[in-house]
């Protein structure tokens, strides 16, 4: 099967589709997640297909790039990686000068950030789940029994009946008893689940779907002498009670007194980096937007910063004190005296429906 067919992609698939398909299949076939003995070989075929397609796309368009970020004990250079479309250590850097040594598989995870964390960037610690050598059996997969026990396969005889007569029991080696068993800590695999912590530098202004690559922080090479794979993190922005992103535009709703909307004035607005005071022009007390170009989410990689979009929601008092009622009554009387100019919609309605019915 060709590379596109292996990943379940049409021949004209773009970079984003290729990455999405590979991430989905990698989560299913990665040997740390799939116990099937054939999983490792199938994962290698998927990765080879992924790298081949992205290499062709990268050759056709040199502008395809992602991010290399530094991790604990890992340094990144400025060369673009054809396997991930990212800048940093090339995908085959671990192979150059090492003969046929193979680089370890890349590890794919999501990195969930708050809007504030993505806005400012900074250091984050990511936990990576690994298969590590079992400490109890030292990776052998077997453990020594305190006391020997009868072999249940041959019932202590050391022999099993076969089509050719009696043969030595393979379970106990013909001894009739067992002095070792499969390690109970790792179920005889010699490996167990473990976690390691990786420090990641998040650049300011990352958004949903951005990929960050930590060179050398992926899975270990399958053979001695090979270099480890990369850790590829897909940014996921957590829902926020105030902010929402529309591209790089930072959108928020802000309740405003209906009287302030009529009068205009200065309006304080909370942003991740502090309070910004916006000029509110006098106008009708109806929902409207304030838009400030360049005041939204930070720009990066040649993409300019987004706009700040404040959606104003007019609010009237729920209840009024005696003093406030007196002031409102005075305002209402003033408006009634000349509401044709101040409130033309009200004046037209009353003229149409009330004038001819006045007793």
Protein backbone atom coordinates (compact mmCIF):
# COMPACT_ATOMS: atom_id res chain seq x y z
CA UNK A 1 0.00 0.00 0.00
CA UNK A 2 1.31 3.48 -0.84
CA UNK A 3 1.98 6.13 1.81
CA UNK A 4 -1.33 7.96 1.35
CA UNK A 5 -3.30 4.72 1.38
CA UNK A 6 -1.55 3.52 4.53
CA UNK A 7 -2.63 6.71 6.34
CA UNK A 8 -6.11 6.60 4.82
CA UNK A 9 -5.58 9.88 2.94
CA UNK A 10 -6.47 11.10 -0.56
CA UNK A 11 -3.52 11.85 -2.87
CA UNK A 12 -4.09 15.62 -2.58
CA UNK A 13 -4.11 15.72 1.24
CA UNK A 14 -2.49 18.80 2.77
CA UNK A 15 -0.05 19.03 5.67
CA UNK A 16 -2.74 19.56 8.30
CA UNK A 17 -4.70 16.49 7.13
CA UNK A 18 -1.52 14.39 7.09
CA UNK A 19 -0.59 15.38 10.64
CA UNK A 20 -4.11 14.81 11.92
CA UNK A 21 -4.31 11.34 10.34
CA UNK A 22 -0.90 10.32 11.67
CA UNK A 23 -1.67 11.54 15.20
CA UNK A 24 -4.89 9.53 15.22
CA UNK A 25 -3.20 6.36 13.98
CA UNK A 26 -0.14 6.84 16.21
CA UNK A 27 -2.35 6.95 19.30
CA UNK A 28 -3.82 3.60 18.20
CA UNK A 29 -0.70 1.76 17.06
CA UNK A 30 2.07 3.11 19.30
CA UNK A 31 3.67 0.05 20.96
CA UNK A 32 3.34 1.63 24.39
CA UNK A 33 -0.43 1.78 23.89
CA UNK A 34 -1.08 -1.32 21.79
CA UNK A 35 0.04 -4.72 23.17
CA UNK A 36 -0.33 -6.43 19.78
CA UNK A 37 3.11 -7.87 18.82
CA UNK A 38 2.61 -6.47 15.31
CA UNK A 39 1.97 -2.93 16.59
CA UNK A 40 5.61 -1.81 16.53
CA UNK A 41 6.19 -2.80 12.91
CA UNK A 42 2.92 -1.23 11.80
CA UNK A 43 3.77 1.95 13.70
CA UNK A 44 7.13 2.09 11.90
CA UNK A 45 5.36 1.78 8.53
CA UNK A 46 2.93 4.56 9.49
CA UNK A 47 5.77 6.83 10.57
CA UNK A 48 7.75 6.15 7.38
CA UNK A 49 4.66 6.99 5.29
CA UNK A 50 4.08 10.16 7.32
CA UNK A 51 7.68 11.34 6.91
CA UNK A 52 7.68 10.57 3.18
CA UNK A 53 4.52 12.58 2.51
CA UNK A 54 5.64 15.56 4.58
CA UNK A 55 9.05 15.51 2.93
CA UNK A 56 7.38 15.78 -0.48
CA UNK A 57 5.11 18.58 0.72
CA UNK A 58 8.06 20.41 2.28
CA UNK A 59 10.04 20.16 -0.95
CA UNK A 60 7.12 21.72 -2.83
CA UNK A 61 6.69 24.54 -0.35
CA UNK A 62 9.61 25.66 1.80
CA UNK A 63 7.30 27.88 3.88
CA UNK A 64 5.84 24.91 5.72
CA UNK A 65 7.21 25.18 9.27
CA UNK A 66 6.28 24.55 12.88
CA UNK A 67 8.18 25.21 16.10
CA UNK A 68 11.10 23.67 17.84
CA UNK A 69 11.08 24.30 21.55
CA UNK A 70 13.74 23.52 24.08
CA UNK A 71 13.28 20.77 26.61
CA UNK A 72 15.15 19.56 29.67
CA UNK A 73 18.66 18.65 28.58
CA UNK A 74 17.76 19.02 24.88
CA UNK A 75 19.10 21.72 22.56
CA UNK A 76 17.45 22.61 19.22
CA UNK A 77 19.05 24.26 16.18
CA UNK A 78 17.42 26.24 13.38
CA UNK A 79 17.21 23.61 10.64
CA UNK A 80 13.75 22.57 9.44
CA UNK A 81 12.62 19.01 10.14
CA UNK A 82 11.02 17.41 7.06
CA UNK A 83 9.31 14.80 9.23
CA UNK A 84 7.30 17.26 11.29
CA UNK A 85 7.53 20.46 9.26
CA UNK A 86 9.15 22.07 12.31
CA UNK A 87 12.33 24.06 12.67
CA UNK A 88 15.12 22.50 14.68
CA UNK A 89 17.03 19.25 14.50
CA UNK A 90 16.32 17.48 11.16
CA UNK A 91 14.43 14.21 11.38
CA UNK A 92 17.45 12.26 10.19
CA UNK A 93 20.00 14.08 12.39
CA UNK A 94 20.12 11.09 14.73
CA UNK A 95 21.10 8.89 11.80
CA UNK A 96 23.88 10.95 10.27
CA UNK A 97 27.32 9.69 11.27
CA UNK A 98 25.80 6.69 13.06
CA UNK A 99 25.71 4.15 10.26
CA UNK A 100 22.37 2.35 10.27
CA UNK A 101 21.30 3.39 13.76
CA UNK A 102 17.60 4.14 13.85
CA UNK A 103 15.96 7.10 15.57
CA UNK A 104 13.31 6.27 18.16
CA UNK A 105 9.61 6.89 17.50
CA UNK A 106 8.20 10.36 18.00
CA UNK A 107 5.80 10.75 20.92
CA UNK A 108 2.56 12.70 20.34
CA UNK A 109 0.63 14.33 23.17
CA UNK A 110 -1.72 17.23 23.75
CA UNK A 111 -0.64 20.25 25.79
CA UNK A 112 -3.59 21.98 27.43
CA UNK A 113 -3.06 25.67 28.21
CA UNK A 114 -5.19 28.43 29.65
CA UNK A 115 -5.68 31.58 27.57
CA UNK A 116 -3.30 33.40 29.93
CA UNK A 117 -0.58 30.72 29.62
CA UNK A 118 -0.82 30.80 25.84
CA UNK A 119 -0.84 34.63 25.82
CA UNK A 120 2.37 35.02 27.82
CA UNK A 121 4.16 31.75 27.04
CA UNK A 122 6.78 30.50 29.48
CA UNK A 123 8.03 27.27 31.01
CA UNK A 124 5.72 24.28 31.35
CA UNK A 125 6.36 20.79 32.70
CA UNK A 126 4.88 17.89 30.76
CA UNK A 127 4.55 14.35 32.07
CA UNK A 128 5.40 11.68 29.51
CA UNK A 129 4.28 8.11 30.09
CA UNK A 130 6.98 5.57 29.25
CA UNK A 131 7.66 1.87 29.43
CA UNK A 132 10.65 1.57 31.77
CA UNK A 133 12.72 -1.41 32.89
CA UNK A 134 11.01 -3.33 35.67
CA UNK A 135 12.97 -2.91 38.90
CA UNK A 136 11.79 -6.17 40.44
CA UNK A 137 13.07 -8.46 37.69
CA UNK A 138 15.70 -6.10 36.26
CA UNK A 139 14.07 -6.40 32.86
CA UNK A 140 14.29 -10.21 32.64
CA UNK A 141 10.55 -10.76 32.99
CA UNK A 142 11.03 -13.55 35.56
CA UNK A 143 11.47 -13.64 39.31
CA UNK A 144 12.94 -16.27 41.62
CA UNK A 145 10.47 -18.15 43.80
CA UNK A 146 11.15 -18.33 47.52
CA UNK A 147 10.12 -21.99 47.47
CA UNK A 148 9.96 -24.33 44.49
CA UNK A 149 6.52 -25.47 43.46
CA UNK A 150 5.06 -28.35 41.50
CA UNK A 151 4.77 -27.76 37.78
CA UNK A 152 1.06 -27.70 37.01
CA UNK A 153 1.63 -28.42 33.31
CA UNK A 154 3.14 -31.89 33.85
CA UNK A 155 1.89 -32.43 37.44
CA UNK A 156 5.45 -32.95 38.65
CA UNK A 157 6.34 -35.74 36.23
CA UNK A 158 8.58 -33.67 34.01
CA UNK A 159 6.98 -35.30 30.94
CA UNK A 160 4.05 -34.48 28.67
CA UNK A 161 2.22 -36.84 26.32
CA UNK A 162 2.49 -35.91 22.64
CA UNK A 163 1.71 -37.56 19.31
CA UNK A 164 5.18 -39.09 19.37
CA UNK A 165 4.89 -40.40 22.90
CA UNK A 166 6.25 -38.73 26.02
CA UNK A 167 8.35 -35.59 25.73
CA UNK A 168 10.07 -33.32 28.22
CA UNK A 169 7.85 -30.63 29.72
CA UNK A 170 8.75 -27.30 28.24
CA UNK A 171 7.25 -25.38 31.16
CA UNK A 172 9.64 -26.75 33.79
CA UNK A 173 12.43 -28.00 31.54
CA UNK A 174 11.68 -31.62 32.49
CA UNK A 175 12.40 -31.07 36.18
CA UNK A 176 8.82 -31.42 37.39
CA UNK A 177 9.05 -28.31 39.54
CA UNK A 178 9.43 -24.57 39.06
CA UNK A 179 11.91 -22.28 40.80
CA UNK A 180 11.01 -19.20 38.75
CA UNK A 181 7.83 -17.56 37.54
CA UNK A 182 6.76 -14.66 35.38
CA UNK A 183 7.41 -11.42 37.23
CA UNK A 184 4.23 -10.32 38.97
CA UNK A 185 5.20 -6.64 38.79
CA UNK A 186 5.43 -6.50 34.99
CA UNK A 187 3.45 -9.65 34.02
CA UNK A 188 6.58 -11.16 32.56
CA UNK A 189 7.23 -8.36 30.04
CA UNK A 190 10.32 -6.94 31.76
CA UNK A 191 8.82 -3.46 31.33
CA UNK A 192 6.33 -1.46 33.33
CA UNK A 193 4.59 1.87 33.00
CA UNK A 194 6.49 4.88 34.29
CA UNK A 195 6.44 8.64 33.97
CA UNK A 196 9.11 11.22 33.30
CA UNK A 197 8.89 14.99 33.40
CA UNK A 198 9.96 17.18 30.47
CA UNK A 199 10.39 20.95 30.71
CA UNK A 200 9.00 22.80 27.68
CA UNK A 201 9.38 26.44 26.68
CA UNK A 202 6.06 27.67 25.26
CA UNK A 203 6.43 30.72 22.96
CA UNK A 204 3.93 33.57 23.53
CA UNK A 205 0.83 33.59 21.34
CA UNK A 206 0.32 29.89 20.59
CA UNK A 207 -3.24 28.97 19.60
CA UNK A 208 -5.33 25.82 19.21
CA UNK A 209 -3.70 23.29 16.89
CA UNK A 210 -0.18 24.75 17.03
CA UNK A 211 2.51 22.09 17.38
CA UNK A 212 5.57 22.37 19.61
CA UNK A 213 8.40 19.90 19.16
CA UNK A 214 10.91 19.00 21.87
CA UNK A 215 13.82 17.42 20.04
CA UNK A 216 15.11 14.21 21.59
CA UNK A 217 12.37 13.95 24.21
CA UNK A 218 10.38 11.21 22.47
CA UNK A 219 10.76 7.45 22.70
CA UNK A 220 14.09 5.70 22.98
CA UNK A 221 15.74 4.21 19.90
CA UNK A 222 14.94 0.53 19.31
CA UNK A 223 18.66 -0.31 19.08
CA UNK A 224 21.77 0.80 20.94
CA UNK A 225 23.46 3.83 19.39
CA UNK A 226 20.30 5.34 17.92
CA UNK A 227 18.99 8.72 18.96
CA UNK A 228 15.63 9.17 20.71
CA UNK A 229 12.60 10.47 18.85
CA UNK A 230 10.95 13.83 19.40
CA UNK A 231 8.09 14.86 21.65
CA UNK A 232 5.43 16.61 19.55
CA UNK A 233 2.88 18.59 21.56
CA UNK A 234 -0.40 19.79 20.05
CA UNK A 235 -1.69 22.91 21.80
CA UNK A 236 -5.26 22.77 23.15
CA UNK A 237 -6.68 25.93 24.72
CA UNK A 238 -8.98 25.30 27.68
CA UNK A 239 -12.38 27.08 27.77
CA UNK A 240 -12.22 30.41 29.59
CA UNK A 241 -14.99 32.09 31.63
CA UNK A 242 -14.25 35.51 30.07
CA UNK A 243 -12.21 35.24 26.89
CA UNK A 244 -12.78 33.52 23.58
CA UNK A 245 -10.44 33.36 20.60
CA UNK A 246 -11.63 33.89 17.04
CA UNK A 247 -8.44 33.25 15.09
CA UNK A 248 -6.11 35.66 16.89
CA UNK A 249 -8.91 38.08 17.83
CA UNK A 250 -9.52 38.17 21.58
CA UNK A 251 -13.28 38.42 22.19
CA UNK A 252 -15.05 39.19 25.46
CA UNK A 253 -18.47 40.41 26.57
CA UNK A 254 -18.71 43.31 29.00
CA UNK A 255 -21.88 44.53 30.74
CA UNK A 256 -22.18 48.34 30.66
CA UNK A 257 -24.67 50.70 32.26
CA UNK A 258 -27.21 51.81 29.67
CA UNK A 259 -26.73 55.37 30.92
CA UNK A 260 -22.96 55.15 30.31
CA UNK A 261 -23.64 53.96 26.78
CA UNK A 262 -25.81 57.05 26.25
CA UNK A 263 -23.27 59.39 27.78
CA UNK A 264 -20.03 57.83 26.53
CA UNK A 265 -16.79 58.07 28.48
CA UNK A 266 -13.90 55.86 29.53
CA UNK A 267 -14.46 52.12 29.82
CA UNK A 268 -11.99 49.84 31.67
CA UNK A 269 -11.58 46.39 30.09
CA UNK A 270 -9.67 43.45 31.68
CA UNK A 271 -6.97 41.87 29.50
CA UNK A 272 -4.55 39.04 30.34
CA UNK A 273 -1.75 41.60 30.73
CA UNK A 274 -3.72 44.19 32.75
CA UNK A 275 -6.54 46.75 32.53
CA UNK A 276 -6.95 48.69 29.30
CA UNK A 277 -9.08 51.86 29.23
CA UNK A 278 -11.09 52.27 26.04
CA UNK A 279 -12.89 55.35 24.77
CA UNK A 280 -16.65 54.80 24.59
CA UNK A 281 -18.38 57.21 22.23
CA UNK A 282 -21.91 58.46 23.15
CA UNK A 283 -24.56 56.40 21.43
CA UNK A 284 -27.72 54.39 21.77
CA UNK A 285 -28.06 51.99 24.68
CA UNK A 286 -28.06 48.96 22.40
CA UNK A 287 -25.62 46.04 22.11
CA UNK A 288 -22.57 47.04 20.08
CA UNK A 289 -18.87 46.26 19.70
CA UNK A 290 -15.64 48.06 20.39
CA UNK A 291 -12.77 46.85 18.22
CA UNK A 292 -9.11 47.73 18.78
CA UNK A 293 -6.71 46.45 16.13
CA UNK A 294 -3.53 44.82 17.39
CA UNK A 295 -4.71 44.68 21.00
CA UNK A 296 -5.80 41.01 20.93
CA UNK A 297 -3.75 37.82 20.99
CA UNK A 298 -0.02 38.30 20.31
CA UNK A 299 1.25 37.75 16.79
CA UNK A 300 3.95 35.21 15.96
CA UNK A 301 5.78 33.69 13.01
CA UNK A 302 4.94 36.64 10.79
CA UNK A 303 1.23 36.63 11.67
CA UNK A 304 0.18 40.00 13.18
CA UNK A 305 -1.54 40.32 16.54
CA UNK A 306 -5.30 39.99 16.50
CA UNK A 307 -7.88 42.58 17.45
CA UNK A 308 -9.49 43.12 20.82
CA UNK A 309 -13.26 42.83 20.39
CA UNK A 310 -15.40 43.96 23.33
CA UNK A 311 -19.09 43.17 23.00
CA UNK A 312 -21.05 45.68 25.05
CA UNK A 313 -24.23 44.52 26.78
CA UNK A 314 -26.44 47.37 28.10
CA UNK A 315 -27.64 46.91 31.68
CA UNK A 316 -30.46 48.78 33.47
CA UNK A 317 -30.94 48.90 37.26
CA UNK A 318 -32.83 45.96 38.75
CA UNK A 319 -34.10 48.09 41.63
CA UNK A 320 -33.91 51.75 42.58
CA UNK A 321 -33.43 53.49 45.91
CA UNK A 322 -35.74 56.44 46.78
CA UNK A 323 -33.05 58.91 45.72
CA UNK A 324 -32.44 57.09 42.45
CA UNK A 325 -36.19 56.94 41.76
CA UNK A 326 -36.45 60.69 42.26
CA UNK A 327 -33.59 61.28 39.82
CA UNK A 328 -35.08 58.91 37.29
CA UNK A 329 -38.49 60.60 37.61
CA UNK A 330 -36.84 63.95 36.93
CA UNK A 331 -35.08 62.52 33.87
CA UNK A 332 -38.31 60.92 32.63
CA UNK A 333 -40.19 64.24 32.95
CA UNK A 334 -37.41 66.02 31.07
CA UNK A 335 -37.54 63.44 28.31
CA UNK A 336 -41.34 63.54 28.14
CA UNK A 337 -41.22 67.28 27.56
CA UNK A 338 -39.15 66.84 24.43
CA UNK A 339 -39.07 63.15 23.67
CA UNK A 340 -39.73 63.80 19.99
CA UNK A 341 -36.07 64.68 19.60
CA UNK A 342 -34.57 62.40 22.25
CA UNK A 343 -36.74 59.32 21.64
CA UNK A 344 -38.29 59.55 18.16
CA UNK A 345 -39.46 55.93 18.14
CA UNK A 346 -41.48 56.49 21.33
CA UNK A 347 -42.87 59.79 20.07
CA UNK A 348 -44.00 58.28 16.77
CA UNK A 349 -45.68 55.32 18.48
CA UNK A 350 -47.61 57.53 20.91
CA UNK A 351 -48.67 59.88 18.12
CA UNK A 352 -50.04 56.95 16.11
CA UNK A 353 -51.75 54.92 18.78
CA UNK A 354 -52.59 57.32 21.63
CA UNK A 355 -53.39 60.73 20.12
CA UNK A 356 -56.78 59.84 18.64
CA UNK A 357 -57.85 57.81 21.67
CA UNK A 358 -57.25 60.49 24.31
CA UNK A 359 -60.54 61.11 26.22
